[in-house]
Amino acid sequence: MEVMLAKSAGFCPGVKRAVDMVYTLTTEQHRKGEPVYTYGPIIHNDEVVRDLESKGAKVIHSPEELDGLPKGTVVIRSHGVARAVYEAIEARGFQIADATCPFVKRIHKIVEEQGKEGRNIIIIGNPEHPEVQGIQGWCLTPSVVIQDIDEAEQFFPKDSEKLCIISQTTFNYNKFKELVEILSEKGYDINCVNSICNATAVRQEEAREIASHVEAMIVIGDKSSSNTQKLYEISKKACENTYYIQTLVDLDLTAFESMRYVGITAGASTPNNIIEEVHTAMSEMSFEQLLEASLKTIRNGEVVEGTVIDVKEDEIILNIGYKADGIITRNEYSNTANLDLTTVVNVGDTMQAKVLKVNDGEGQVLLTYKRLLAERGNKRLEEAYNNKEVLTAKVVNVLDGGLSVVVEEARVFIPASLVSDTYEKNLGKYDGQEISFVITEFNPRKRRIIGDRKQLLLAEKAQRQKELFERINIGDVVEGKVKNVTDFGAFIDLGGADGLLHISEMSWGRVENPKKLLKVGDDITVLIKDIQGEKIALSLKFADQNPWLTAAEKYAVGNIVEGKVARMTDFGAFIELEPGVDALLHVSQISREHVEKPADVLQVGQIITAKVVDFNEEERKISLSIKAMEMPAREETAEE
């Protein structure tokens, strides 16, 4: 058995810092005779919390519990707490040791600063999690917690509400992006901050990759740990035989006796000693299996030659000169699905195969033909690895964590992060396609042959980018394709580099939602407004289309014009005469009758007719009046 242990398993830096702080304080304060308290469990792991309690670190859950207790030091848990908790503890005369994770502390600062700017806070996360509850305690403005699609779709900001979106540090990144996209369509002014911990993303990606290459996966961590629960969900999706345990006691080792590859990962709150205990137990088991196999006449991994004595659609039986016959199943003959073996092998044929298991449980020897070919194919891959050769092969399997390609029956795994130079949400489009790549890691013993397509695309992109910047200049009109649309603008692929078409440059008029104007894949003609290093600013506001070029004639004083009510304030209504040209209809100019506020007589979207009473081209200001149109008729009636 080969055991693959995730490099990222165990304490993350923030958790290790918190736990080490409590252990150090309990030792120091014990010498001084002063007690140590932790505000809530310092981390989500019962084993660690019990050990700390045995060393004198008492857990409290509210400042009120400190009343009557001896003065000492209170350690703030790694998940953080509200500002009010700090103040309540200090008011009672206790010292504070802050073990809040730096990533969480950064979120506290963000929501506080965003609140000072008048932004209400949306927290993407679990409202019952102490980290989220602590974040809410630092919000200076109203906050709301959203954790699923239904809540995101049912949330509607108030008119003109300014928002800031942040996330719980252990939240799933893909789900966070999905919720942000839904929310972005609802607010006019939203500032989004990705506050998911990098260590969390790395840990989840490594678990996904290992789980996709093993027969069983072990996830170690406390049942109440949010990040461990997510590791289990990710691993379970990639490997059906996934076990969620807290310690070695929870593991039935007999379930792994017939397995060759087992993976292990652990949550950010899992101590190293528990991980090492599980890893050691599995490794010792692996040694016993290898020792048993070495005593056989035929050994696992040995190459044998035999004669085909029977062949079925899904099975080949070989006489290999051993006390038991050898069996090659369809899956161990080829990677081709549903292959009829009777069409490729005949009775009497001689062939070589590799021993997978001396006894398959029914007294027969389990053999593999395709893995033997793969080993020979590995030599080809090793040459390509050493020579940095570009290979081309067909994608034979799309996995959750990446793509599997075959070169001369040798499998190469291309992780999702190395498939493209951009995030690929749907890897299924590569199924059956031939793609080019280079080998960046070659370790067949550990079944790690890693391909990289991304670096080829980046090199190609760098060349195209160089050529693009050599030929473009500010003021050029160029063709492009819409690559992505956000709430603040669109990114345009110019054939070598992306340019930003900001929402303010999409029209001479006002654009409320870029997604209603542009769609991914649209061809577009744009003006290069500015070039700063590798950043290209684009515009659709072509000078010859500026509506103010003809505004002096169209909207001269005295002209009667039509326009649409765009927005209203208490002092007047702004009328859109055409995209890019707005005029003010002051509340006093709406009617000769007294109007308290424009909304009493007008509606947004209403078409009105008015007279131009002032035109200032330099300041681009136009004033309208409905009242001026009414006066002649009223005066004529008065004279009669």
Short mmCIF file of N, CA and C in Angstrom, two decimals, residues 354-435:
data_model
loop_
_atom_site.label_atom_id
_atom_site.label_comp_id
_atom_site.label_asym_id
_atom_site.label_seq_id
_atom_site.Cartn_x
_atom_site.Cartn_y
_atom_site.Cartn_z
N LYS A 354 1.64 -7.83 -16.02
CA LYS A 354 2.25 -7.52 -14.72
C LYS A 354 1.32 -7.97 -13.60
N VAL A 355 1.89 -8.56 -12.54
CA VAL A 355 1.10 -9.06 -11.42
C VAL A 355 0.63 -7.89 -10.54
N LEU A 356 -0.71 -7.80 -10.41
CA LEU A 356 -1.28 -6.80 -9.51
C LEU A 356 -1.49 -7.37 -8.11
N LYS A 357 -2.06 -8.59 -8.07
CA LYS A 357 -2.34 -9.24 -6.79
C LYS A 357 -2.18 -10.74 -6.98
N VAL A 358 -1.37 -11.37 -6.12
CA VAL A 358 -1.09 -12.80 -6.24
C VAL A 358 -2.36 -13.61 -6.03
N ASN A 359 -3.22 -13.16 -5.12
CA ASN A 359 -4.48 -13.85 -4.86
C ASN A 359 -5.59 -12.82 -4.87
N ASP A 360 -6.49 -12.94 -5.87
CA ASP A 360 -7.56 -11.96 -6.00
C ASP A 360 -8.73 -12.22 -5.08
N GLY A 361 -8.59 -13.19 -4.16
CA GLY A 361 -9.66 -13.55 -3.24
C GLY A 361 -10.37 -14.81 -3.66
N GLU A 362 -10.14 -15.25 -4.93
CA GLU A 362 -10.75 -16.47 -5.45
C GLU A 362 -9.67 -17.46 -5.90
N GLY A 363 -8.43 -17.23 -5.44
CA GLY A 363 -7.34 -18.15 -5.76
C GLY A 363 -6.67 -17.90 -7.08
N GLN A 364 -7.01 -16.84 -7.79
CA GLN A 364 -6.40 -16.55 -9.08
C GLN A 364 -5.49 -15.33 -8.97
N VAL A 365 -4.59 -15.21 -9.95
CA VAL A 365 -3.63 -14.10 -9.96
C VAL A 365 -4.20 -12.96 -10.80
N LEU A 366 -4.33 -11.80 -10.21
CA LEU A 366 -4.86 -10.65 -10.92
C LEU A 366 -3.71 -9.96 -11.66
N LEU A 367 -3.85 -9.85 -13.02
CA LEU A 367 -2.80 -9.28 -13.86
C LEU A 367 -3.27 -7.98 -14.52
N THR A 368 -2.29 -7.21 -15.00
CA THR A 368 -2.60 -6.00 -15.76
C THR A 368 -1.73 -5.95 -17.01
N TYR A 369 -2.35 -5.66 -18.11
CA TYR A 369 -1.63 -5.52 -19.37
C TYR A 369 -1.39 -4.03 -19.66
N LYS A 370 -2.41 -3.21 -19.42
CA LYS A 370 -2.29 -1.80 -19.76
C LYS A 370 -1.25 -1.08 -18.90
N ARG A 371 -1.09 -1.53 -17.65
CA ARG A 371 -0.11 -0.85 -16.78
C ARG A 371 1.31 -1.21 -17.20
N LEU A 372 1.47 -2.42 -17.73
CA LEU A 372 2.78 -2.79 -18.24
C LEU A 372 3.12 -1.90 -19.44
N LEU A 373 2.14 -1.73 -20.33
CA LEU A 373 2.36 -0.84 -21.46
C LEU A 373 2.61 0.58 -20.98
N ALA A 374 1.90 0.96 -19.93
CA ALA A 374 2.05 2.32 -19.39
C ALA A 374 3.46 2.56 -18.87
N GLU A 375 4.03 1.53 -18.24
CA GLU A 375 5.39 1.66 -17.73
C GLU A 375 6.38 1.88 -18.88
N ARG A 376 6.13 1.14 -19.96
CA ARG A 376 6.98 1.33 -21.12
C ARG A 376 6.74 2.70 -21.73
N GLY A 377 5.48 3.13 -21.70
CA GLY A 377 5.17 4.48 -22.16
C GLY A 377 5.80 5.54 -21.28
N ASN A 378 6.00 5.19 -20.00
CA ASN A 378 6.62 6.14 -19.08
C ASN A 378 8.03 6.54 -19.53
N LYS A 379 8.72 5.58 -20.18
CA LYS A 379 10.06 5.90 -20.67
C LYS A 379 9.99 7.03 -21.71
N ARG A 380 8.94 6.96 -22.51
CA ARG A 380 8.73 8.02 -23.50
C ARG A 380 8.47 9.35 -22.80
N LEU A 381 7.67 9.30 -21.74
CA LEU A 381 7.36 10.52 -20.98
C LEU A 381 8.59 11.06 -20.27
N GLU A 382 9.43 10.15 -19.77
CA GLU A 382 10.65 10.58 -19.08
C GLU A 382 11.57 11.33 -20.03
N GLU A 383 11.66 10.82 -21.26
CA GLU A 383 12.47 11.51 -22.26
C GLU A 383 11.91 12.90 -22.54
N ALA A 384 10.58 12.98 -22.67
CA ALA A 384 9.94 14.27 -22.93
C ALA A 384 10.15 15.23 -21.76
N TYR A 385 10.11 14.68 -20.54
CA TYR A 385 10.33 15.50 -19.34
C TYR A 385 11.75 16.06 -19.33
N ASN A 386 12.73 15.20 -19.59
CA ASN A 386 14.12 15.64 -19.56
C ASN A 386 14.44 16.63 -20.67
N ASN A 387 13.78 16.46 -21.82
CA ASN A 387 14.05 17.32 -22.97
C ASN A 387 13.11 18.51 -23.08
N LYS A 388 12.18 18.62 -22.11
CA LYS A 388 11.17 19.70 -22.14
C LYS A 388 10.41 19.72 -23.47
N GLU A 389 10.12 18.53 -23.95
CA GLU A 389 9.44 18.37 -25.23
C GLU A 389 7.93 18.66 -25.10
N VAL A 390 7.37 19.27 -26.12
CA VAL A 390 5.93 19.52 -26.15
C VAL A 390 5.25 18.28 -26.72
N LEU A 391 4.31 17.71 -25.93
CA LEU A 391 3.59 16.51 -26.34
C LEU A 391 2.15 16.87 -26.72
N THR A 392 1.54 16.04 -27.55
CA THR A 392 0.13 16.20 -27.91
C THR A 392 -0.57 14.87 -27.70
N ALA A 393 -1.68 14.88 -26.96
CA ALA A 393 -2.41 13.64 -26.67
C ALA A 393 -3.88 13.95 -26.49
N LYS A 394 -4.69 12.89 -26.57
CA LYS A 394 -6.14 13.04 -26.44
C LYS A 394 -6.57 12.95 -24.97
N VAL A 395 -7.54 13.79 -24.59
CA VAL A 395 -8.11 13.74 -23.24
C VAL A 395 -9.04 12.54 -23.17
N VAL A 396 -8.74 11.59 -22.26
CA VAL A 396 -9.54 10.36 -22.16
C VAL A 396 -10.50 10.39 -20.98
N ASN A 397 -10.27 11.31 -20.05
CA ASN A 397 -11.14 11.36 -18.87
C ASN A 397 -11.12 12.77 -18.29
N VAL A 398 -12.30 13.27 -17.95
CA VAL A 398 -12.42 14.57 -17.29
C VAL A 398 -12.75 14.33 -15.83
N LEU A 399 -11.84 14.76 -14.95
CA LEU A 399 -12.01 14.56 -13.51
C LEU A 399 -12.38 15.88 -12.84
N ASP A 400 -12.82 15.78 -11.58
CA ASP A 400 -13.15 17.01 -10.84
C ASP A 400 -11.93 17.91 -10.70
N GLY A 401 -10.75 17.26 -10.58
CA GLY A 401 -9.55 18.05 -10.33
C GLY A 401 -8.71 18.36 -11.55
N GLY A 402 -9.13 17.89 -12.74
CA GLY A 402 -8.32 18.15 -13.92
C GLY A 402 -8.64 17.20 -15.05
N LEU A 403 -7.65 17.00 -15.94
CA LEU A 403 -7.83 16.17 -17.13
C LEU A 403 -6.83 15.01 -17.10
N SER A 404 -7.26 13.88 -17.67
CA SER A 404 -6.38 12.73 -17.79
C SER A 404 -6.15 12.47 -19.27
N VAL A 405 -4.87 12.41 -19.69
CA VAL A 405 -4.53 12.13 -21.08
C VAL A 405 -3.63 10.90 -21.10
N VAL A 406 -3.59 10.22 -22.26
CA VAL A 406 -2.80 9.00 -22.38
C VAL A 406 -1.78 9.15 -23.49
N VAL A 407 -0.50 8.85 -23.17
CA VAL A 407 0.59 8.84 -24.14
C VAL A 407 1.15 7.43 -24.14
N GLU A 408 0.87 6.69 -25.20
CA GLU A 408 1.35 5.31 -25.31
C GLU A 408 0.97 4.49 -24.08
N GLU A 409 -0.32 4.60 -23.68
CA GLU A 409 -0.92 3.90 -22.54
C GLU A 409 -0.43 4.39 -21.19
N ALA A 410 0.41 5.40 -21.16
CA ALA A 410 0.83 6.00 -19.89
C ALA A 410 -0.04 7.22 -19.62
N ARG A 411 -0.60 7.27 -18.44
CA ARG A 411 -1.51 8.36 -18.10
C ARG A 411 -0.75 9.58 -17.58
N VAL A 412 -1.19 10.72 -18.02
CA VAL A 412 -0.65 12.00 -17.55
C VAL A 412 -1.82 12.79 -16.98
N PHE A 413 -1.63 13.33 -15.78
CA PHE A 413 -2.67 14.14 -15.14
C PHE A 413 -2.34 15.62 -15.30
N ILE A 414 -3.31 16.36 -15.82
CA ILE A 414 -3.15 17.81 -15.96
C ILE A 414 -4.12 18.46 -14.98
N PRO A 415 -3.63 19.00 -13.84
CA PRO A 415 -4.52 19.63 -12.85
C PRO A 415 -5.33 20.76 -13.48
N ALA A 416 -6.52 21.00 -12.93
CA ALA A 416 -7.39 22.04 -13.47
C ALA A 416 -6.68 23.39 -13.53
N SER A 417 -5.81 23.64 -12.54
CA SER A 417 -5.12 24.93 -12.49
C SER A 417 -4.08 25.08 -13.60
N LEU A 418 -3.71 23.95 -14.26
CA LEU A 418 -2.70 23.99 -15.32
C LEU A 418 -3.29 23.68 -16.70
N VAL A 419 -4.62 23.62 -16.77
CA VAL A 419 -5.27 23.34 -18.05
C VAL A 419 -5.28 24.57 -18.94
N SER A 420 -5.51 25.73 -18.33
CA SER A 420 -5.63 26.96 -19.10
C SER A 420 -5.00 28.11 -18.34
N ASP A 421 -4.80 29.23 -19.03
CA ASP A 421 -4.25 30.41 -18.36
C ASP A 421 -5.35 31.23 -17.71
N THR A 422 -6.59 30.77 -17.83
CA THR A 422 -7.72 31.41 -17.13
C THR A 422 -8.52 30.34 -16.42
N TYR A 423 -9.37 30.75 -15.48
CA TYR A 423 -10.20 29.79 -14.72
C TYR A 423 -11.18 29.10 -15.66
N GLU A 424 -11.18 27.76 -15.62
CA GLU A 424 -12.09 26.98 -16.45
C GLU A 424 -13.16 26.37 -15.55
N LYS A 425 -14.39 26.86 -15.68
CA LYS A 425 -15.49 26.34 -14.86
C LYS A 425 -15.94 24.98 -15.36
N ASN A 426 -15.89 24.76 -16.67
CA ASN A 426 -16.38 23.52 -17.26
C ASN A 426 -15.24 22.84 -18.03
N LEU A 427 -14.63 21.83 -17.41
CA LEU A 427 -13.55 21.10 -18.08
C LEU A 427 -14.10 20.09 -19.09
N GLY A 428 -15.40 19.84 -19.05
CA GLY A 428 -16.00 18.86 -19.93
C GLY A 428 -15.81 19.14 -21.40
N LYS A 429 -15.59 20.41 -21.74
CA LYS A 429 -15.43 20.76 -23.16
C LYS A 429 -14.15 20.19 -23.75
N TYR A 430 -13.20 19.74 -22.89
CA TYR A 430 -11.95 19.17 -23.40
C TYR A 430 -12.05 17.67 -23.64
N ASP A 431 -13.15 17.04 -23.22
CA ASP A 431 -13.29 15.59 -23.34
C ASP A 431 -13.15 15.15 -24.81
N GLY A 432 -12.19 14.25 -25.07
CA GLY A 432 -11.99 13.74 -26.42
C GLY A 432 -11.12 14.62 -27.30
N GLN A 433 -10.76 15.80 -26.83
CA GLN A 433 -9.94 16.71 -27.62
C GLN A 433 -8.45 16.37 -27.50
N GLU A 434 -7.70 16.69 -28.54
CA GLU A 434 -6.24 16.59 -28.46
C GLU A 434 -5.69 17.92 -27.98
N ILE A 435 -4.85 17.87 -26.97
CA ILE A 435 -4.26 19.09 -26.42
C ILE A 435 -2.75 18.93 -26.32
#
